[in-house]
mmCIF file of C-alpha atoms in Angstrom:
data_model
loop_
_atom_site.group_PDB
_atom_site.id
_atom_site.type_symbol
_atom_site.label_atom_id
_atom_site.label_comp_id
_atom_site.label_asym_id
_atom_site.label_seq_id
_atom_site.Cartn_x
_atom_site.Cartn_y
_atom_site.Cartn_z
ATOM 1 C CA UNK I 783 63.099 4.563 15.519
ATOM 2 C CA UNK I 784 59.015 3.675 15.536
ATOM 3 C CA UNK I 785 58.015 4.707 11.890
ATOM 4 C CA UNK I 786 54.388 5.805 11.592
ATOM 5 C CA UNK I 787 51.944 7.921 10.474
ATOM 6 C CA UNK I 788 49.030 9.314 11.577
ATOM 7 C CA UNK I 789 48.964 6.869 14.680
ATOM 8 C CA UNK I 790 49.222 3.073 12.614
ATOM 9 C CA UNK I 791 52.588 1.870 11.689
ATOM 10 C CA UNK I 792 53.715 1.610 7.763
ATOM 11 C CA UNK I 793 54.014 -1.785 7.612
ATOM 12 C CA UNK I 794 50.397 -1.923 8.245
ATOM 13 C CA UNK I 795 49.656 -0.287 4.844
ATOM 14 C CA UNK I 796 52.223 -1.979 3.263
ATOM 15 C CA UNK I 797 51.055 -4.821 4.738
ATOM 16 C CA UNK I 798 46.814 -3.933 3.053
ATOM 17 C CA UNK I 799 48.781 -3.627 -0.310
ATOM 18 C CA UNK I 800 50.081 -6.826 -0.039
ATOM 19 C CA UNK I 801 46.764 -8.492 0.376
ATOM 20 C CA UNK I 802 44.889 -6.479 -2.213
ATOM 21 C CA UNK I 803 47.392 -7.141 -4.741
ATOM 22 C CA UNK I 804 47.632 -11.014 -3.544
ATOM 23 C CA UNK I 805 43.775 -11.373 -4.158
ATOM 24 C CA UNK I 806 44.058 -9.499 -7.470
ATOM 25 C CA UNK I 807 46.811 -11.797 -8.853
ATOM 26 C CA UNK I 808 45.003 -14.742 -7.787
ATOM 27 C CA UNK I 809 41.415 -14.404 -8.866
ATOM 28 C CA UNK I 810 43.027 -12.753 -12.134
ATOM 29 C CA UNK I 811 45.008 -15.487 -12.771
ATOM 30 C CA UNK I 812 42.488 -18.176 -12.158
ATOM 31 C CA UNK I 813 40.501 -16.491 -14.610
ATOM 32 C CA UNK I 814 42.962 -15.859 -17.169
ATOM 33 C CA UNK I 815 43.556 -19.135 -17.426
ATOM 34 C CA UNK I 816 41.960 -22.859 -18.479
ATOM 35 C CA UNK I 817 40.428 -24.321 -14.981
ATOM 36 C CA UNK I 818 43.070 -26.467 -14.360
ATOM 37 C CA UNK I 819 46.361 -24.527 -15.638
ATOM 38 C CA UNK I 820 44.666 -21.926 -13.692
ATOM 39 C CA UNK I 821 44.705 -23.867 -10.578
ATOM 40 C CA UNK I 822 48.008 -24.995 -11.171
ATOM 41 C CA UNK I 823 49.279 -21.487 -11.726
ATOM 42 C CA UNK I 824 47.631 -20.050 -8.472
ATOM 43 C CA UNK I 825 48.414 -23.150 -6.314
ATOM 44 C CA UNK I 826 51.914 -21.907 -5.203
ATOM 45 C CA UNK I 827 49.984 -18.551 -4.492
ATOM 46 C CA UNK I 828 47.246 -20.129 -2.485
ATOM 47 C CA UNK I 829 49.907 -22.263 -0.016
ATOM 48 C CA UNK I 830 51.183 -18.432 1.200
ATOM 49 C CA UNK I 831 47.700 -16.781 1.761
ATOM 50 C CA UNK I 832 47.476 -18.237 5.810
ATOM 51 C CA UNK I 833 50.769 -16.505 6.796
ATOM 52 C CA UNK I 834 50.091 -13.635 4.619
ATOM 53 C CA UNK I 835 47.009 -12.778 6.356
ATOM 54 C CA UNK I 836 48.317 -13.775 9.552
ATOM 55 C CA UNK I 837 50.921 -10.638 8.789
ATOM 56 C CA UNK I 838 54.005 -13.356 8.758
ATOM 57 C CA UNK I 839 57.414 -11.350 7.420
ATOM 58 C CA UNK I 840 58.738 -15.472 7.167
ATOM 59 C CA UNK I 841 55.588 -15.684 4.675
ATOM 60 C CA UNK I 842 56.118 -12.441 3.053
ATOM 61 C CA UNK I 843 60.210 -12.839 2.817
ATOM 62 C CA UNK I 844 59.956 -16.163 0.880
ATOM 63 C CA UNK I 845 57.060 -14.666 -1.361
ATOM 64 C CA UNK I 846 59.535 -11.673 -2.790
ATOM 65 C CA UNK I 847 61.138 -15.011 -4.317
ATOM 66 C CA UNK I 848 58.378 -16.557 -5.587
ATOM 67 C CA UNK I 849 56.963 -13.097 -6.780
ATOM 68 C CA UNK I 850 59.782 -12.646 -8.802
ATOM 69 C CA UNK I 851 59.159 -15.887 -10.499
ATOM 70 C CA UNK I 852 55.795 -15.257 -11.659
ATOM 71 C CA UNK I 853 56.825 -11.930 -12.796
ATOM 72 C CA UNK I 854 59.354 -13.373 -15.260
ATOM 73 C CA UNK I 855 56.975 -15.663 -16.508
ATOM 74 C CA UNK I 856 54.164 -12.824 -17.347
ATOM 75 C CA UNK I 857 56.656 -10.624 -18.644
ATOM 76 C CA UNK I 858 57.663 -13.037 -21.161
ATOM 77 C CA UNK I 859 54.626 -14.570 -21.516
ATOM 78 C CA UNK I 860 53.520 -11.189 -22.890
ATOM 79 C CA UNK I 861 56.814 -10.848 -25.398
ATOM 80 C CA UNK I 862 56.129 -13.825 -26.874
ATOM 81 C CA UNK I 863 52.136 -14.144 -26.891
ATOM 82 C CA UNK I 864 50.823 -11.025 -29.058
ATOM 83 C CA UNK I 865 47.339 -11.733 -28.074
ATOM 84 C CA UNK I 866 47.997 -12.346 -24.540
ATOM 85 C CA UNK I 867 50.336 -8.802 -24.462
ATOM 86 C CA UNK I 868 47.801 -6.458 -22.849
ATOM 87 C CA UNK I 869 46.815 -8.899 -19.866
ATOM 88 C CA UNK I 870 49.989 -10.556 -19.503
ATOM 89 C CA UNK I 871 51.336 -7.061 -18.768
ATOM 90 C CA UNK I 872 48.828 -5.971 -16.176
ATOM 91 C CA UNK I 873 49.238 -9.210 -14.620
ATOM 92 C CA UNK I 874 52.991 -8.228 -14.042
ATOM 93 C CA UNK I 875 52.262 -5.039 -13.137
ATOM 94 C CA UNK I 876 50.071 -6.451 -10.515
ATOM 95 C CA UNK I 877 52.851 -9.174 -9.139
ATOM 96 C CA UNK I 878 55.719 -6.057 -9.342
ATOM 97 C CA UNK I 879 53.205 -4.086 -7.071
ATOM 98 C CA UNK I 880 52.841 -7.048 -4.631
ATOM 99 C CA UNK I 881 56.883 -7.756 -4.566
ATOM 100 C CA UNK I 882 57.586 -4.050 -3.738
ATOM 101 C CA UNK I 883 55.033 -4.254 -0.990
ATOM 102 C CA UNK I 884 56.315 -6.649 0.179
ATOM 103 C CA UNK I 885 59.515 -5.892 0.029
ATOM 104 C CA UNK I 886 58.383 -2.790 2.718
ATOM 105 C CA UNK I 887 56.086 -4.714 4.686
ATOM 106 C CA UNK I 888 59.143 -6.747 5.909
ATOM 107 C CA UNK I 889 61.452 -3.873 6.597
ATOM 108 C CA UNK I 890 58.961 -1.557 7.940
ATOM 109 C CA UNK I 891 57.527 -4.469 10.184
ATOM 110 C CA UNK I 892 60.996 -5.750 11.506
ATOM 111 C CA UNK I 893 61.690 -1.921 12.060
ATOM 112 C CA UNK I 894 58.914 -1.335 14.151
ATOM 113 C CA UNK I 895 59.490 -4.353 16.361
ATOM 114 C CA UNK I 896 63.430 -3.994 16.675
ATOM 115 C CA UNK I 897 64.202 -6.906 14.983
ATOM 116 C CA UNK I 898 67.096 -5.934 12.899
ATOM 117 C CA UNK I 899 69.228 -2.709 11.661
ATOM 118 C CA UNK I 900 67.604 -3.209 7.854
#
């Protein structure tokens, strides 16, 4: 079953949220942060943006994980920071919008190529 619409296939959308959201969380986080915590916080980001642009579902399976991580942190970084609350909270938002994209870009993707019954 070849899921599309309007001639390009899902997972390319999916795939455009992925990115826009990636480059949000980054540059947001970088900037959020000190210069160096920043850079520390974005470095495990940064290490996933060649596959990620390259369209990789290896790339985007293992980022759901680490996704999930940094949403954990932000969430309760923004419980336990009352200053931080507002930001801390879009920031999540931001990484829960990338892990659900992501989540589709891999099973519209391996749908559309026949790689598995997901």
């Amino acid at each position: 079953m070849n899921i599309q619409t309007s001639g390009r296939p899902l997972s390319r959308y999916a795939h455009s949220a992925v990115l826009l959201c990636h480059v949000a969380l980054v540059i947001g986080l970088w900037l959020w942060a000190t210069p160096l915590t920043g850079f520390l916080l974005v470095l495990p980001l940064l290490i996933a943006v060649p596959g990620l642009i390259r369209g990789r579902r290896y790339t985007a399976g293992w980022m759901t994980l680490l996704i999930s991580g940094y949403i954990a942190a932000l969430m309760s970084e923004a419980q336990a920071v009352p200053s931080r609350h507002d930001l801390a909270l879009v920031f999540s938002v931001i990484a829960a919008l990338e892990f659900a994209a992501l989540v589709l870009f891999v099973r519209w993707s391996a749908r559309e190529n026949g790689v598995a019954r997901i």
